[in-house]
XYZ file of C-alpha atoms in Angstrom:
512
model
C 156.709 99.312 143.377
C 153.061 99.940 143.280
C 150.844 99.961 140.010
C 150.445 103.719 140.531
C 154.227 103.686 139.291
C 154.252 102.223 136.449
C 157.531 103.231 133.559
C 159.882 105.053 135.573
C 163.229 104.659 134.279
C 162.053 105.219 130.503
C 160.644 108.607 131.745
C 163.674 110.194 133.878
C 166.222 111.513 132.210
C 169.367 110.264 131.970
C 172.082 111.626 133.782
C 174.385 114.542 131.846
C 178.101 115.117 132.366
C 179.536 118.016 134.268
C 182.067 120.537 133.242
C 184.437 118.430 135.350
C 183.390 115.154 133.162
C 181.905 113.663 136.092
C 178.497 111.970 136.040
C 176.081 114.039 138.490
C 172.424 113.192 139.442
C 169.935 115.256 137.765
C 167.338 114.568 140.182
C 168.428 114.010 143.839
C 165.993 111.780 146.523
C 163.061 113.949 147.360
C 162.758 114.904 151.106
C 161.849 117.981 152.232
C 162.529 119.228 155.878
C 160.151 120.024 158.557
C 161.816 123.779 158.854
C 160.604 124.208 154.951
C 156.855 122.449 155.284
C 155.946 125.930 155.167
C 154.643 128.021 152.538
C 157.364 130.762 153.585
C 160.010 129.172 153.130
C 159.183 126.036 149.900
C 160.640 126.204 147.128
C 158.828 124.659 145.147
C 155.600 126.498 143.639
C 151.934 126.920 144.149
C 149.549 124.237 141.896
C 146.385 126.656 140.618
C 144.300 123.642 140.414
C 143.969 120.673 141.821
C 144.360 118.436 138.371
C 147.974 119.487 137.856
C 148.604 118.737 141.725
C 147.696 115.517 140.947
C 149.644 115.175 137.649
C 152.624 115.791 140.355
C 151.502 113.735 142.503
C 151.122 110.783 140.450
C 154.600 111.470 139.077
C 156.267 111.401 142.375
C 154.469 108.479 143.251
C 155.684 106.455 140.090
C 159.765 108.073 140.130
C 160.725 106.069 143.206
C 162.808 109.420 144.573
C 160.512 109.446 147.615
C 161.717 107.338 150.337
C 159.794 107.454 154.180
C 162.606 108.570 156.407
C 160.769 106.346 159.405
C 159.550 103.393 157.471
C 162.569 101.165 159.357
C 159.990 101.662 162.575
C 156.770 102.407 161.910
C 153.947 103.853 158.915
C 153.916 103.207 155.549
C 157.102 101.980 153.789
C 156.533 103.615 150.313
C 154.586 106.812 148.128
C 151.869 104.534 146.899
C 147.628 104.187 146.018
C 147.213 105.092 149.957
C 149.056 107.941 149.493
C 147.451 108.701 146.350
C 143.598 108.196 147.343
C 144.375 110.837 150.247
C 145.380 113.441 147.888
C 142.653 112.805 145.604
C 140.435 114.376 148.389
C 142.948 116.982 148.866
C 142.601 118.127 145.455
C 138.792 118.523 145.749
C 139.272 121.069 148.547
C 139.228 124.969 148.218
C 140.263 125.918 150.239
C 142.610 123.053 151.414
C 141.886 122.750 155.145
C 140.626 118.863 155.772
C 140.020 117.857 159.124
C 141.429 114.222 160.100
C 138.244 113.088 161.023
C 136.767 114.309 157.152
C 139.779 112.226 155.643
C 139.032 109.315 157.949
C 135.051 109.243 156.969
C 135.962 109.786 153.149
C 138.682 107.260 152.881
C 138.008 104.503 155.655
C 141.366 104.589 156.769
C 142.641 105.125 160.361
C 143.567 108.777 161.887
C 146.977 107.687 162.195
C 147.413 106.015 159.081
C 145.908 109.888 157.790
C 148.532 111.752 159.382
C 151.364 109.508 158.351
C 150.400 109.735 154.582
C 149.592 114.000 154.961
C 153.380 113.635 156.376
C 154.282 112.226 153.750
C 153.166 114.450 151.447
C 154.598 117.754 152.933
C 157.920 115.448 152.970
C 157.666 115.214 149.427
C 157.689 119.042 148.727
C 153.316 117.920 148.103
C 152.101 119.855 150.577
C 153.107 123.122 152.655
C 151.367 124.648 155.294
C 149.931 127.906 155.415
C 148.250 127.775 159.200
C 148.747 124.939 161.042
C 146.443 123.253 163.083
C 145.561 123.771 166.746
C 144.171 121.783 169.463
C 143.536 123.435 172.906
C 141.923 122.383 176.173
C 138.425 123.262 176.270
C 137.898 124.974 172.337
C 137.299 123.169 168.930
C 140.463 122.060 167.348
C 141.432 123.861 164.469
C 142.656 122.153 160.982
C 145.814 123.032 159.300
C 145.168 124.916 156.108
C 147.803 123.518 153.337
C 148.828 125.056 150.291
C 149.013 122.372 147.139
C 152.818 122.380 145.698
C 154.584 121.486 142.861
C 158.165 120.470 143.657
C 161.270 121.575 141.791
C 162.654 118.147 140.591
C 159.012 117.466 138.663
C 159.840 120.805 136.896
C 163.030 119.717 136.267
C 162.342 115.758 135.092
C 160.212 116.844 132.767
C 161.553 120.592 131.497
C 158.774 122.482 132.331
C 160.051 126.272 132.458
C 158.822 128.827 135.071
C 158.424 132.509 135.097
C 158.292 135.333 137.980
C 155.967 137.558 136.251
C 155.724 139.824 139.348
C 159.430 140.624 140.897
C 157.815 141.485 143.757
C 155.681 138.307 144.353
C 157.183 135.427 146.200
C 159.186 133.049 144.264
C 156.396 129.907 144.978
C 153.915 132.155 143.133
C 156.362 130.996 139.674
C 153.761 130.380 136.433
C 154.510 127.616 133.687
C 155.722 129.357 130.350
C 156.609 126.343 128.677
C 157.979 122.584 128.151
C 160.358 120.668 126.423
C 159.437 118.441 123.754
C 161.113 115.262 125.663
C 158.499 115.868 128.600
C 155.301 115.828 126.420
C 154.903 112.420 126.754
C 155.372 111.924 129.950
C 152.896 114.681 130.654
C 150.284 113.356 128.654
C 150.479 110.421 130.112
C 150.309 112.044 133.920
C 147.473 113.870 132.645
C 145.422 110.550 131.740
C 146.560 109.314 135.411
C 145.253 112.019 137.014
C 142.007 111.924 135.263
C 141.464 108.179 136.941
C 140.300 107.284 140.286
C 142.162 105.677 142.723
C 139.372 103.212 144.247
C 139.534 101.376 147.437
C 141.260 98.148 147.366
C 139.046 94.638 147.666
C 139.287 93.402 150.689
C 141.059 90.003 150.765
C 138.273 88.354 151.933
C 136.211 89.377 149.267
C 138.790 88.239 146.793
C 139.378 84.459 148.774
C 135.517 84.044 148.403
C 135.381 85.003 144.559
C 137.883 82.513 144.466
C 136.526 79.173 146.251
C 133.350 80.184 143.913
C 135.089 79.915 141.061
C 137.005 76.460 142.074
C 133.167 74.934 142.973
C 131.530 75.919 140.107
C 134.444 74.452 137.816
C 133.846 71.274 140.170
C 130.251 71.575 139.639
C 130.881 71.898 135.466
C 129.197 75.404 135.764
C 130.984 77.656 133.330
C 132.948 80.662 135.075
C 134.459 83.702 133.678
C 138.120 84.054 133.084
C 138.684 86.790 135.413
C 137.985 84.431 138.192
C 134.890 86.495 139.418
C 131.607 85.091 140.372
C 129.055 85.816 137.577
C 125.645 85.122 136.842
C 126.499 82.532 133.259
C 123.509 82.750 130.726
C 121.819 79.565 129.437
C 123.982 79.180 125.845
C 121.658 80.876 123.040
C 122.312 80.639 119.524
C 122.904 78.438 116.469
C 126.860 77.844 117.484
C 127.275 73.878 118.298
C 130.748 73.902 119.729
C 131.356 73.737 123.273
C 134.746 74.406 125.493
C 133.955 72.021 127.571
C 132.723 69.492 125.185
C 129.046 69.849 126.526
C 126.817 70.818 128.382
C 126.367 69.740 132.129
C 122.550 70.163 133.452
C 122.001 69.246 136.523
C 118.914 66.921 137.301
C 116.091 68.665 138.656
C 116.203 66.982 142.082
C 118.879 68.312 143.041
C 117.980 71.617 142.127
C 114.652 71.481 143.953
C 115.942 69.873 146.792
C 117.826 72.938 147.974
C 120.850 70.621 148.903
C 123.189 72.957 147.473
C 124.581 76.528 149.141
C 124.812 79.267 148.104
C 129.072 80.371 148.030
C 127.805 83.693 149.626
C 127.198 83.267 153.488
C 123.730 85.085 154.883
C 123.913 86.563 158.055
C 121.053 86.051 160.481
C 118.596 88.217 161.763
C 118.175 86.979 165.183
C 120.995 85.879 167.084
C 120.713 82.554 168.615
C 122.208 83.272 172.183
C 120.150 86.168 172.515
C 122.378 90.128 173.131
C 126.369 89.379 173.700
C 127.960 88.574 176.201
C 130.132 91.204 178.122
C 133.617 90.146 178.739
C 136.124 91.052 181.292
C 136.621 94.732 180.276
C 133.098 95.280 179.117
C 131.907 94.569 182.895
C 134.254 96.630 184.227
C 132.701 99.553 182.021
C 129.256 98.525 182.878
C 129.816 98.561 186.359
C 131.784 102.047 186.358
C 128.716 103.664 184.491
C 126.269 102.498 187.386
C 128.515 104.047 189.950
C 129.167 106.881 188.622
C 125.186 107.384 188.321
C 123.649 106.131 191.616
C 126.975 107.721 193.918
C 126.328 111.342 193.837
C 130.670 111.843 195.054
C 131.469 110.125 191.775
C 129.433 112.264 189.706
C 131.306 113.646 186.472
C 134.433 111.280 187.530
C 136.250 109.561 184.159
C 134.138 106.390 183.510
C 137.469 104.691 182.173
C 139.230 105.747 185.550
C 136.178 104.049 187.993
C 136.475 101.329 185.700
C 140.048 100.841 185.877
C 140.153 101.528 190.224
C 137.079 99.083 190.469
C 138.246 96.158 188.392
C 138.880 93.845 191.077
C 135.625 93.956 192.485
C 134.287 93.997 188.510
C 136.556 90.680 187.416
C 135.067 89.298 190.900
C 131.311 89.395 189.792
C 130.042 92.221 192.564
C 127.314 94.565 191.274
C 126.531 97.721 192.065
C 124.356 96.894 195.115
C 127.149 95.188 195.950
C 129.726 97.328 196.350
C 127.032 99.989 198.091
C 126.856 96.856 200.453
C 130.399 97.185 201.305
C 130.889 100.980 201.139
C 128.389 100.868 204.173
C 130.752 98.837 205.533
C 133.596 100.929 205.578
C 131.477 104.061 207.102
C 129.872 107.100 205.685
C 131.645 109.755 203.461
C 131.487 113.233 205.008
C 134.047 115.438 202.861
C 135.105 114.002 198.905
C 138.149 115.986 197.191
C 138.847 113.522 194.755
C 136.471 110.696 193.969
C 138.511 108.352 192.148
C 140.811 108.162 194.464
C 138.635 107.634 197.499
C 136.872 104.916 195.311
C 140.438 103.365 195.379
C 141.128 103.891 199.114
C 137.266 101.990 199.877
C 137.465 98.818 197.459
C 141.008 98.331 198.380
C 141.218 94.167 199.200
C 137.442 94.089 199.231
C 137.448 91.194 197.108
C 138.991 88.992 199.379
C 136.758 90.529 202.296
C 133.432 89.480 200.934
C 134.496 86.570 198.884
C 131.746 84.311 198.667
C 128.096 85.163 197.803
C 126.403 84.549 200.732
C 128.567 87.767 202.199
C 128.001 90.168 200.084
C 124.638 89.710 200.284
C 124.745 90.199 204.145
C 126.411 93.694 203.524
C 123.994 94.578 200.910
C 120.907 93.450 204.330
C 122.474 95.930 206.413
C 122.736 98.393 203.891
C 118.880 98.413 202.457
C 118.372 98.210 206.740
C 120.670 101.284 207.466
C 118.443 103.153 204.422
C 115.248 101.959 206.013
C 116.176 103.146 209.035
C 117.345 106.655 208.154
C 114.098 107.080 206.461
C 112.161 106.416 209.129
C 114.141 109.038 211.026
C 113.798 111.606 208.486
C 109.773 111.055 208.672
C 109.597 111.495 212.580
C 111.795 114.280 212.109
C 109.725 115.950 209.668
C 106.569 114.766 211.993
C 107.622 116.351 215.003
C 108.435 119.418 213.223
C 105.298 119.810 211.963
C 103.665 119.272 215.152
C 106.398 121.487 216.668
C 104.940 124.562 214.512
C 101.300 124.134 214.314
C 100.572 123.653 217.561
C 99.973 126.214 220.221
C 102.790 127.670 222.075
C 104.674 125.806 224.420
C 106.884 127.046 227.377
C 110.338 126.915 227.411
C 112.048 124.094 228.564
C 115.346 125.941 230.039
C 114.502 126.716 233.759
C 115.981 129.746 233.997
C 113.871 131.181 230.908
C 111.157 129.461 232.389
C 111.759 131.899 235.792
C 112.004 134.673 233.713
C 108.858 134.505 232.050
C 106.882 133.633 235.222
C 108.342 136.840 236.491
C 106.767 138.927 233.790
C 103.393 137.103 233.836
C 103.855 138.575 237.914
C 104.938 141.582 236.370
C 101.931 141.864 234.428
C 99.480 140.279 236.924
C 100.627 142.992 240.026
C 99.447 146.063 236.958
C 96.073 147.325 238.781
C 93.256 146.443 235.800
C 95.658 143.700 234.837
C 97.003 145.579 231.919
C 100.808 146.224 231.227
C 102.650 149.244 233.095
C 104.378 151.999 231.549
C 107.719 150.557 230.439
C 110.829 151.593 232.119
C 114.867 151.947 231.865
C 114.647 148.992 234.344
C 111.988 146.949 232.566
C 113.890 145.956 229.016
C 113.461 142.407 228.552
C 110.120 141.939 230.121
C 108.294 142.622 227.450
C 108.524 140.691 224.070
C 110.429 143.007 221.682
C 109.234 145.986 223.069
C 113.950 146.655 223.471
C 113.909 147.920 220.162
C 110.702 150.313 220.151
C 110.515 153.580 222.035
C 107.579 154.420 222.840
C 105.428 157.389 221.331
C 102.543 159.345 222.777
C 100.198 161.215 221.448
C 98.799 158.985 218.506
C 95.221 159.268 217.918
C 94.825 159.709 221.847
C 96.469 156.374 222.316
C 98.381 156.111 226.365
C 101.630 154.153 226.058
C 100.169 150.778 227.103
C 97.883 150.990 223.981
C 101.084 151.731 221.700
C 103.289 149.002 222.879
C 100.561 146.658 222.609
C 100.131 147.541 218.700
C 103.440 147.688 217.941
C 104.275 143.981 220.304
C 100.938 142.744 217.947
C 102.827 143.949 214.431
C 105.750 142.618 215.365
C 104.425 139.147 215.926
C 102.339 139.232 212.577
C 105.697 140.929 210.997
C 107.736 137.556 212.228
C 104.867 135.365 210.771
C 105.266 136.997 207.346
C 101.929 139.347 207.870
C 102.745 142.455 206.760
C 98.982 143.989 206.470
C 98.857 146.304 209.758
C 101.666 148.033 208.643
C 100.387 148.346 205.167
C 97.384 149.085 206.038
C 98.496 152.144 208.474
C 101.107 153.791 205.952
C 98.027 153.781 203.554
C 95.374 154.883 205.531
C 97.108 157.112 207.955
C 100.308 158.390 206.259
C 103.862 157.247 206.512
C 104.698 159.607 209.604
C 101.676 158.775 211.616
C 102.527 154.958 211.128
C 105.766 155.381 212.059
C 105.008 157.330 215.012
C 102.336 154.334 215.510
C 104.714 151.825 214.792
C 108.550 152.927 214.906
C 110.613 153.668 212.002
C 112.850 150.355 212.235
C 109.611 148.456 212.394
C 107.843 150.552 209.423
C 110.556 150.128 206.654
C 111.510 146.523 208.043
C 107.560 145.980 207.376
C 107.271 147.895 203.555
C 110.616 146.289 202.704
C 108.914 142.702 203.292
C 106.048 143.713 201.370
C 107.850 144.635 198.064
C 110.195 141.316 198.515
C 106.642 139.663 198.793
C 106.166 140.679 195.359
C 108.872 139.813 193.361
C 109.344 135.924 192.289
C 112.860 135.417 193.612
C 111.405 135.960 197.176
C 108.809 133.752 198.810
C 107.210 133.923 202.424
C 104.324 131.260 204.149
C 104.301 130.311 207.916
C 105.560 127.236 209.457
């Protein structure tokens, strides 16, 4: 039994006979099921404060009638200072909603050795919960929000009496009224329990170093203290001529100039002599995960532990990640990616044992940078004869048949007497560069048909370029209906609908 428990059987009280004359238990082993962990349904009752929780919880830690129901498997095997250290920092809460991850960072224990101990305590009638805790895909997790109990058999063990002042209050809402003279001791001896802090054990490392101090300096004839600990002794002051160790052992000055002696305590050094660590086996495997997952834009927001689990043969086998680019040129481009990981699989399957040797893999990773070279090249004459594509002058067409229809409309044109354009006509659609689409209008400004076509042909053209100014300029100098009868209607609003787009900043226009 832990030192948390410390008289137990001088403190219970003894068993009492029946009406029957049998011996019964007075206080049964405390387990409370998972259906009654709730506040609904306890019986025990609420603790106002967090000092007489602890007062219970001290006492149920030290009566042995809590046994883990799972300690033949796995967690802890009995209520002890664990136990007791978490619900120290239960009883500081108000309300009492800790998060594991607050336990974790105020104890320094694990998050599962956290929950088993909170288990615990709701299986020792401790703890009850009021909301429980959720944890959904996407949203923060939510802590469970306990209430602080006081179970019955503490009431009981120690003859504390209970009252329902309200009838119509629940019955865990019960308030103390009184207590026997037999459990007076035993309280105020809980109360000077709870009072103390439960600290952190030493570490047994700690304690095996105290220790080989302690045997060296009795070695060395260095007085040492009797708790074993390694103190700083004073030089011996005062008119007292007796001695425990019948004298005094100084040390000649040599040796303690020399420096020849160590110090029990080992320093750590500030710069490491093999320089950063070393990554082992699954540390490259990470390493190389995290570089593909950056520099292959179909692995981008894949799980780095699920690259780093499909590439470990190629990771254990020393490839980098110009490496496996190398050999994922190889296999061919990648048009179409539903799932990345699994593709990743599908490429770097028996790659290992393709490009085994050094001298390979660097012959994939030649062609590769060569490929990229090459494509770049390919991009810039692209984007060369693009350029020279659009500001140039206008070339003909290179389809022949296109290239007989627009020498017959250059005839067309050329057979006009004063070489200008004729009159269009239901037989003449086509000829004429978007002239399909506009009817023609007379009698603008004393303009003949020709005249009109031309204009509108010319806006059109500008309109294509992004040049919206002719029309602008007619609707404001001449009116909206005279430019469209200039003009056209489709080409007018086509025209002012380009030159409000022009001035927003989600559109932009330029020519090519």
């Amino acid at each position: 039994m832990s030192a948390v428990a410390a008289p137990v059987a001088a403190l219970l009280p003894a068993p009492r006979p029946s009406a029957d004359g049998d011996i019964v238990s007075v206080l049964p082993h405390l387990f409370v099921p998972a259906a009654c962990q709730w506040l609904s349904t306890t019986a025990g009752r609420v603790a106002l404060e967090g000092y007489s929780w602890m007062q219970a919880v001290h006492w149920v830690a030290g009566s042995g009638l809590y046994m883990p129901r799972r300690h033949r498997s796995h967690g802890p095997r009995a209520f002890g200072a664990t136990t007791v250290r978490v619900a120290q920092e239960l009883a500081q809460l108000s309300p009492c909603r800790p998060g594991i991850g607050y336990l974790v960072r105020r104890t320094g224990l694990s998050e599962r050795t956290v929950e088993y101990h909170l288990g615990m305590l709701r299986e020792a009638g401790l703890l009850a919960y009021i909301v429980k805790g959720t944890r959904v895909r996407g949203e923060s997790a939510q802590a469970s929000e306990f209430a602080r109990m006081i179970p019955v058999e503490y009431d009981v063990a120690l003859g504390i009496r209970t009252v329902l002042r309200d009838d119509t209050a629940p019955a865990y809402t019960r308030a103390v009224c009184g207590i026997a003279e037999t459990g007076r001791e035993r309280m105020a001896e809980l109360a000077r329990m709870a009072a103390r802090k439960v600290r952190r054990p030493r570490s047994k490392a700690s304690s095996r170093t105290s220790a080989k101090a302690s045997v060296r300096g009795a070695e060395q004839g260095v007085v040492t203290a009797v708790s074993g600990e390694a103190r700083c002794t004073p030089m011996q002051v005062g008119t007292s001529t007796g001695s425990l160790a019948g004298g005094t052992y100084s040390p000649p000055e040599d040796k303690l100039a020399s420096g020849a002696a160590k110090s029990p305590t080992r320093k750590m050094s500030t710069k490491r002599a093999g320089g950063p660590r070393r990554l082992n086996k699954v540390g490259r495997r990470f390493q190389l995960a995290r570089e593909l997952v950056q520099e292959l834009d179909w692995l981008r927001g894949c799980s780095v532990p699920r690259i780093a689990w499909v590439a470990r043969g190629v990771a254990d086998a020393g490839w980098t990640v110009t490496d496996v680019r190398g050999w994922l040129h190889l296999r061919g481009e990648v048009t179409r990616v539903r799932r990345g990981s699994g593709l990743l699989a599908v490429l770097l399957a028996n790659a290992e044992n393709v490009l085994d040797t050094p001298a390979k893999r660097t012959e994939a990773v030649d062609q590769w940078r060569g490929a990229q070279e090459a494509a770049r090249r390919h991009r810039i004459e692209q984007v060369r004869a693009r350029s020279e594509r659009y500001d140039n002058d206008w070339t003909g067409p290179t389809s022949h048949r296109i290239q007989q229809e627009v020498a017959a409309a250059f005839a067309k044109v050329r057979e006009t007497p004063g070489g200008g354009r004729a009159p269009l006509g239901s037989d003449d659609e086509g000829l004429v560069i978007y002239s399909e689409t506009m009817p023609t209008v007379s009698g603008v400004e004393g303009l003949n048909d020709a005249e009109i076509v031309e204009t509108r042909n010319d806006a059109r053209q500008r309109l294509m370029m992004g040049d919206t100014s002719p029309i602008t300029f007619a609707v404001d100098t001449l009116g909206r209906e005279t430019a469209e009868q200039l003009y056209g209607p489709a080409l007018v609003r086509r025209g002012l609908q380009l030159a409000h787009g022009a001035r927003s900043s989600l559109m932009n226009y330029g020519s090519r």
